[in-house]
Short mmCIF file of C-alpha atoms in Angstrom, two decimals:
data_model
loop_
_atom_site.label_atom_id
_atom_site.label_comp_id
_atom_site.label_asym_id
_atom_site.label_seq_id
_atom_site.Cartn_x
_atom_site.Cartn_y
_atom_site.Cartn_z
CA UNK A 142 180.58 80.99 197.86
CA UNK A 143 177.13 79.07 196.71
CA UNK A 144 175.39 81.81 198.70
CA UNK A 145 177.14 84.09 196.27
CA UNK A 146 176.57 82.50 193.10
CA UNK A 147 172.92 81.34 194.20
CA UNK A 148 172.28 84.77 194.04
CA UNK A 149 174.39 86.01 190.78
CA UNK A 150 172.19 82.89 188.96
CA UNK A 151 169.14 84.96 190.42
CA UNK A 152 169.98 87.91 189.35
CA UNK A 153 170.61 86.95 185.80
CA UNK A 154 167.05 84.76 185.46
CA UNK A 155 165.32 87.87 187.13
CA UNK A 156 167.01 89.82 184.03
CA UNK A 157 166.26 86.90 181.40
CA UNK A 158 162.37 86.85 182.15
CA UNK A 159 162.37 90.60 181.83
CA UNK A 160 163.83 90.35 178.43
CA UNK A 161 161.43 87.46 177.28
CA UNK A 162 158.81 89.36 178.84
CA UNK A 163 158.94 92.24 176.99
CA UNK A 164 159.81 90.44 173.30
CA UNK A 165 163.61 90.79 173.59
CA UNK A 166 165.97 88.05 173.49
CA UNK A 167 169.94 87.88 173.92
CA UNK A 168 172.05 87.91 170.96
CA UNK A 169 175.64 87.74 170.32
CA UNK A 170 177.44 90.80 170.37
CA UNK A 171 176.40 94.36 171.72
CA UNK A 172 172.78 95.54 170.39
CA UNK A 173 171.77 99.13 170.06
CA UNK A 174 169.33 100.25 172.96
CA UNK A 175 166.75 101.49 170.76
CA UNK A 176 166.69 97.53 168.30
CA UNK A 177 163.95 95.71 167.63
CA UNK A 178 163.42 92.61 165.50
CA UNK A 179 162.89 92.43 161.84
CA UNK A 180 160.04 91.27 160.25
CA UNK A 181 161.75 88.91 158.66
CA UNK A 182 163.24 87.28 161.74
CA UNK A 183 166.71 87.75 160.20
CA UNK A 184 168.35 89.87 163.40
CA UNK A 185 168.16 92.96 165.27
CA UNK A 186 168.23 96.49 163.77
CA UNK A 187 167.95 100.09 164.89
CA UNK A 188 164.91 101.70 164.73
CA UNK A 189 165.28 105.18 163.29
CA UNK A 190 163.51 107.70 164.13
CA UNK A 191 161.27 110.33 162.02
CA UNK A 192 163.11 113.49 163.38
CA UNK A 193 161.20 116.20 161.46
CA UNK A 194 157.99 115.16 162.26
CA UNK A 195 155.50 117.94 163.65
CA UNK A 196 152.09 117.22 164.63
CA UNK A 197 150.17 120.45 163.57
CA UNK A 198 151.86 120.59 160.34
CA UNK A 199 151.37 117.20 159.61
CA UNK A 200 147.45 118.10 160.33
CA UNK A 201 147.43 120.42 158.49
CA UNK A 202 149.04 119.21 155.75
CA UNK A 203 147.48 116.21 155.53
CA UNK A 204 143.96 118.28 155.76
CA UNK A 205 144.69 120.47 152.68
CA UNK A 206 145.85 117.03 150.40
CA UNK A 207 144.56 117.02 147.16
CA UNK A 208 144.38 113.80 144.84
CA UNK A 209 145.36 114.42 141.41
CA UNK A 210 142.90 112.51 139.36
CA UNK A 211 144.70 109.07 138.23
CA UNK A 212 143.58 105.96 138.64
CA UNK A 213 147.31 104.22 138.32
CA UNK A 214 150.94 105.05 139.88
CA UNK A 215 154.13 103.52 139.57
CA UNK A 216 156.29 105.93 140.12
CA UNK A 217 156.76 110.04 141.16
CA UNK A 218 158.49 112.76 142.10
CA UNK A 219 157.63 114.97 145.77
CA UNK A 220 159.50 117.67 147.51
CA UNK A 221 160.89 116.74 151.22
CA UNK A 222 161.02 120.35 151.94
CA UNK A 223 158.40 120.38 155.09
CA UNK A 224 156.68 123.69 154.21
CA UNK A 225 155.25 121.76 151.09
CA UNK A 226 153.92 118.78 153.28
CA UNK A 227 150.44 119.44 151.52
CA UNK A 228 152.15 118.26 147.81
CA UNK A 229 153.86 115.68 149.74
CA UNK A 230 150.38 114.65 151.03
CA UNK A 231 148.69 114.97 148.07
CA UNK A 232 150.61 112.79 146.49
CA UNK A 233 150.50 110.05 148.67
CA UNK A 234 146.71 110.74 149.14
CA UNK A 235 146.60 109.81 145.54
CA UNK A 236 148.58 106.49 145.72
CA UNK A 237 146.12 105.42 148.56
CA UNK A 238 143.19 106.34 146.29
CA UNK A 239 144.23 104.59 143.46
CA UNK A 240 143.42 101.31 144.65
CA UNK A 241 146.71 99.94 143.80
CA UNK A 242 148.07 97.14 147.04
CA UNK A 243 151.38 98.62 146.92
CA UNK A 244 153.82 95.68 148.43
CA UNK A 245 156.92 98.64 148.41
CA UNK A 246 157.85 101.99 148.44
CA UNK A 247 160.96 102.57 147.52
CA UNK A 248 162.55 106.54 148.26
CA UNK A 249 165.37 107.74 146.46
CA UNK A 250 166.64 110.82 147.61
CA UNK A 251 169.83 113.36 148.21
CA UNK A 252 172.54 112.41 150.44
CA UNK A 253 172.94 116.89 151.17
CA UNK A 254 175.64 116.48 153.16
CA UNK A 255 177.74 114.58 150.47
CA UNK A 256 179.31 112.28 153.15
CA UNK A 257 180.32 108.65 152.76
CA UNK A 258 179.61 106.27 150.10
CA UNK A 259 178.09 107.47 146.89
CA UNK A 260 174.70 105.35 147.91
CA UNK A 261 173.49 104.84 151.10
CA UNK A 262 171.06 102.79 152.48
CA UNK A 263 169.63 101.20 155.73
CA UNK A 264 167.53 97.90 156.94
CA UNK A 265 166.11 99.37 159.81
CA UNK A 266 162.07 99.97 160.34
CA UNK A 267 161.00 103.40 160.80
CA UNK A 268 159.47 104.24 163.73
CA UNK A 269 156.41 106.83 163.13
CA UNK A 270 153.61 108.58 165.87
CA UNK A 271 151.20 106.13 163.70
CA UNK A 272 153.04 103.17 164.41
CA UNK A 273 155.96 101.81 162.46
CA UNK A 274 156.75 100.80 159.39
CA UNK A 275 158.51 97.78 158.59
CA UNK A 276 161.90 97.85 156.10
CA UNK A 277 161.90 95.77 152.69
CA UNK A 278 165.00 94.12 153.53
CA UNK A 279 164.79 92.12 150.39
CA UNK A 280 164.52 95.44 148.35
CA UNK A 281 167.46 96.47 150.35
CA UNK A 282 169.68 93.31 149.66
CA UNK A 283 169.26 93.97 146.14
CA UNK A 284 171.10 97.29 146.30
CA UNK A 285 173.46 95.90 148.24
CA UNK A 286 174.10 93.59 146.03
CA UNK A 287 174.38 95.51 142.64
CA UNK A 288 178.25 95.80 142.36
CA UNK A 289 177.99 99.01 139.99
CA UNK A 290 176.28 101.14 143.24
CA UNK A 291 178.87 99.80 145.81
CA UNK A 292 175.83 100.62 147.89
CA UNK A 293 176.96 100.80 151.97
CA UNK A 294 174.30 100.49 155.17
CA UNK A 295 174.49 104.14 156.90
CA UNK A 296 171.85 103.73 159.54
CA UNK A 297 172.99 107.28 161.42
CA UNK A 298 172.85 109.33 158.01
CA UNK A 299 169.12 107.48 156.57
CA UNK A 300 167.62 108.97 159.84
CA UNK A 301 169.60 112.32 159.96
CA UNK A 302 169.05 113.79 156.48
CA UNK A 303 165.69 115.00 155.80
CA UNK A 304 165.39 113.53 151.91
CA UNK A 305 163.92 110.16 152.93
CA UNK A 306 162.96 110.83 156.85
CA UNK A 307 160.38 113.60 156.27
CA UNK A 308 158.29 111.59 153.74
CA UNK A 309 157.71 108.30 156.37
CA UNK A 310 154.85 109.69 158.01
CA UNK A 311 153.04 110.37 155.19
CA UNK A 312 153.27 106.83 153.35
CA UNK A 313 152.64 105.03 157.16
CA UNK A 314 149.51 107.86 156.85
CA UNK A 315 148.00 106.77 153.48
CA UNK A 316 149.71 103.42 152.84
CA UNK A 317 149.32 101.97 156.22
CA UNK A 318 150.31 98.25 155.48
CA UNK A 319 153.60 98.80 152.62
CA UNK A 320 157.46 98.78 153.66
CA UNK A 321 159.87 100.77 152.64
CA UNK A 322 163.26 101.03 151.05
CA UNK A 323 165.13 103.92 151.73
CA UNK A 324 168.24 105.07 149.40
CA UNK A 325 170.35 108.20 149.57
CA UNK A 326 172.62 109.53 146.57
CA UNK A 327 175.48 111.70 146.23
CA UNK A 328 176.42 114.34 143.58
CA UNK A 329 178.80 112.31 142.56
CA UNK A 330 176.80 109.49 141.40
CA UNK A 331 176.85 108.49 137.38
CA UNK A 332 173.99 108.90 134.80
CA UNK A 333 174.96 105.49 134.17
CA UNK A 334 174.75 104.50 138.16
CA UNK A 335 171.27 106.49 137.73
CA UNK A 336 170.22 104.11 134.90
CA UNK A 337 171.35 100.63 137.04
CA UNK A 338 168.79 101.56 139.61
CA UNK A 339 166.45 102.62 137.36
CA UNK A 340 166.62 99.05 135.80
CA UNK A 341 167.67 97.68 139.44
CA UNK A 342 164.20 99.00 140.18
CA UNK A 343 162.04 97.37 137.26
CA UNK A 344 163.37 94.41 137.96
CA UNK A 345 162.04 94.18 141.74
CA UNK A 346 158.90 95.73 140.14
CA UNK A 347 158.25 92.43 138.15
CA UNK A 348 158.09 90.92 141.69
CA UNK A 349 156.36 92.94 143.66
CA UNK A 350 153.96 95.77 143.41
CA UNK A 351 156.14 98.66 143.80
CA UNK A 352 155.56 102.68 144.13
CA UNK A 353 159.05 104.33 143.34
CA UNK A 354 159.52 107.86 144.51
CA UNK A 355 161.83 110.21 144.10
CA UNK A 356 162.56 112.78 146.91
CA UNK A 357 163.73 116.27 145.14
CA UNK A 358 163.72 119.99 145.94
CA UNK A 359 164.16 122.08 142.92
CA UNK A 360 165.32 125.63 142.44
CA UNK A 361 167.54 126.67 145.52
CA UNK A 362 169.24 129.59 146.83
CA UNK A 363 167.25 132.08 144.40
CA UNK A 364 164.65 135.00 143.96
CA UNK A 365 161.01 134.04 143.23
CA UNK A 366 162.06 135.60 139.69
CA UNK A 367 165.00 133.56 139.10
CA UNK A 368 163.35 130.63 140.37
CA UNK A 369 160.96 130.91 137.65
CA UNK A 370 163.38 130.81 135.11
CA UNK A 371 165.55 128.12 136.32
CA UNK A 372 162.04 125.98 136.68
CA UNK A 373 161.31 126.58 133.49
CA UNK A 374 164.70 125.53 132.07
CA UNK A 375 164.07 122.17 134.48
CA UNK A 376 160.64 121.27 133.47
CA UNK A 377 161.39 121.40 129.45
CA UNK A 378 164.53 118.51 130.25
CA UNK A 379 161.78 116.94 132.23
CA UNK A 380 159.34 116.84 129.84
CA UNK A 381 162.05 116.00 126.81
CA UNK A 382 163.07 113.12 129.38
CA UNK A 383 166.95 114.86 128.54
CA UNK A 384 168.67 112.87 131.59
CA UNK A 385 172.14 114.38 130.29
CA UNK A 386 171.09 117.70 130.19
CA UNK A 387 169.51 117.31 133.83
CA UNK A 388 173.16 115.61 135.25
CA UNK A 389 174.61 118.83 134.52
CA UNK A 390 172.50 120.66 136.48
CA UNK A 391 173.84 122.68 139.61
CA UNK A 392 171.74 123.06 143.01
CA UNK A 393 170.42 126.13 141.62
CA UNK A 394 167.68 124.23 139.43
CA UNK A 395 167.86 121.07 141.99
CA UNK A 396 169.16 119.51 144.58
CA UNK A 397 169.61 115.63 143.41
CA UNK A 398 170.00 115.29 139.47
CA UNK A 399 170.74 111.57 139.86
CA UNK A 400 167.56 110.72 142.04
CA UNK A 401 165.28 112.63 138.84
CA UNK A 402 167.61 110.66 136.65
CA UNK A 403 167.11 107.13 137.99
CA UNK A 404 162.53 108.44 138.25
CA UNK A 405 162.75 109.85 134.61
CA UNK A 406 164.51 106.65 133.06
CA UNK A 407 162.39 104.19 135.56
CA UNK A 408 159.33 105.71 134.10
CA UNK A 409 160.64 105.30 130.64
CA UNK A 410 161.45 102.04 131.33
CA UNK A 411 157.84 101.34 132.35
CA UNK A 412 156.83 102.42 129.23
CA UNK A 413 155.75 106.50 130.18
CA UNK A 414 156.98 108.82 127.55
CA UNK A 415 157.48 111.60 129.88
CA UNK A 416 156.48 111.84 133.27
CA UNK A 417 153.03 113.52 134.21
CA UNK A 418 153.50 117.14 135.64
CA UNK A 419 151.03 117.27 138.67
CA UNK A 420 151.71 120.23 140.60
CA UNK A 421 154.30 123.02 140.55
CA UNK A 422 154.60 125.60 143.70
CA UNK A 423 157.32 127.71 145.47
CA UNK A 424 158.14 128.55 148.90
CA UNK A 425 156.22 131.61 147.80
CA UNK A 426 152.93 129.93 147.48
CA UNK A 427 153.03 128.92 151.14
CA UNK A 428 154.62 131.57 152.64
CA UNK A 429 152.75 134.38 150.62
CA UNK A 430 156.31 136.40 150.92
CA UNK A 431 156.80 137.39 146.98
CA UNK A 432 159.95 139.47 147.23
CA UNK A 433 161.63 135.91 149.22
CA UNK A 434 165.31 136.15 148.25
CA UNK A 435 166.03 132.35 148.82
CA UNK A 436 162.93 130.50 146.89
CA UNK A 437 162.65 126.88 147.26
CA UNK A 438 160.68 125.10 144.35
CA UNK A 439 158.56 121.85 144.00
CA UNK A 440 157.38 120.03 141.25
CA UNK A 441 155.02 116.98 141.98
CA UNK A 442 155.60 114.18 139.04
CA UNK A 443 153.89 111.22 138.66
CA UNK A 444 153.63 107.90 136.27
CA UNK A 445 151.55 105.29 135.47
#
């Protein structure tokens, strides 16, 4: 019997100098395989994974960038539609160029599939092919704890949908040392829901030096004809800063009305009479296919 149990208490040192070893330690309850520890030191979390992430494109993309010629940035709006990674570049390009120490950045984006609570969120780090990026779980906290978003941690769904995941590698790319805070909405969130994070938002921003985006795809399911018009009818409500008028818009014209909602009324709130049109494009533009009978369209917004 000691024979046996000599050896079990082997066995289970052997496997506890592995774990210290390689930076792990035991915790109560089951952990995920793929955890690691916050930066914080509060627990273990996931680490989710940037799924989209292509090497060539993101060369590519991040070859054409652009900077659009500001020298301040609180807040924007990029696509997360991949084929426009070089707007999605060129607008992070410019947030590294402004010389701004960005603490944050905090992504608002669509929930597409329209599943679960009406605002999702996760405290996980992201991991990225140029190294990870850590979660502001303090940002996080503070949706939690707003009692108008009944916001809910969906760890599975933050990596899964594309809105928030496809834009990681670009802000690890250009701002190498900031967190992030990752939120996905629903249709079904309010304008008024829109306008608590919007003010949710400027209130962490008087803490911390925060870059808010917003993650939107415009004009969907259309001609490159249609699209034009629907744009058009989108940017004047942009420009007008008409957040009712933009609620009420369908997926044809966009695909997260409450995301623009909380940006537009965030940048009013920062004192921006209307948001700064930077760049407009269609899946036309990089796919140089002008009879395309399902046009995706981008708009690149930005504030000071």
């Amino acid at each position: 019997m000691s024979g046996s149990v000599s050896k079990k208490t082997a066995a289970i040192l052997a496997v506890l100098i592995i774990l210290t070893a390689s930076g792990c330690s035991l915790q109560p309850g089951n952990m995920p395989a793929n955890t690691a520890p916050t930066a914080s030191g509060r627990g273990y979390v996931k680490q989710l994974d940037c799924l989209y992430f292509a090497a060539d494109d993101f060369s590519n993309h991040t070859a054409k960038a652009k900077t659009y010629g500001v020298q301040t940035l609180s807040a924007g709006v990029v696509p997360h539609h991949l084929l426009a990674g070089e707007l999605i570049a060129s607008f992070f390009k410019t947030a590294g160029e402004t010389g701004e120490r960005y603490d944050t950045v905090i992504l608002l984006g669509p929930n597409h599939k329209g599943e679960g609570a009406d605002v999702s969120t996760t405290a996980c780090r992201w991991k990225t092919e140029l190294g990870t990026v850590e979660c502001d779980e303090d940002a996080v906290s503070e949706f939690m704890a707003c009692k108008s978003l009944d916001a809910r941690i969906n760890d599975d769904m933050l990596q899964n949908d594309h809105a928030v995941s496809s834009l990681v590698a670009y802000i690890k790319y250009y701002l190498p040392e900031v967190k992030v805070a990752a939120v996905l909405l629903t249709r079904r969130v309010t304008l008024e829901q829109s306008k608590d994070i919007a003010l949710l938002l400027d209130s962490m921003a008087k803490n911390k030096k925060c870059l808010v985006v917003g993650s939107v795809d415009f004009s969907h399911g259309l001609s490159a004809e249609e699209a034009k018009l629907r744009d058009e009818n989108t940017r004047q409500a942009i420009l007008a800063n008409d957040l009712e008028r933009i609620k009420r818009m369908p997926n044809e014209n966009l695909d997260s009305p409450e995301t623009l909602c909380a940006i537009l009324y965030y940048m009013q709130e920062h004192g921006a009479r209307a948001a700064t049109l930077f760049d407009h494009k269609s899946a036309v533009d990089f796919l140089e296919n002008p009879v395309l009978q399902d046009c995706t369209t981008y708009f690149v917004l930005g504030s000071p």
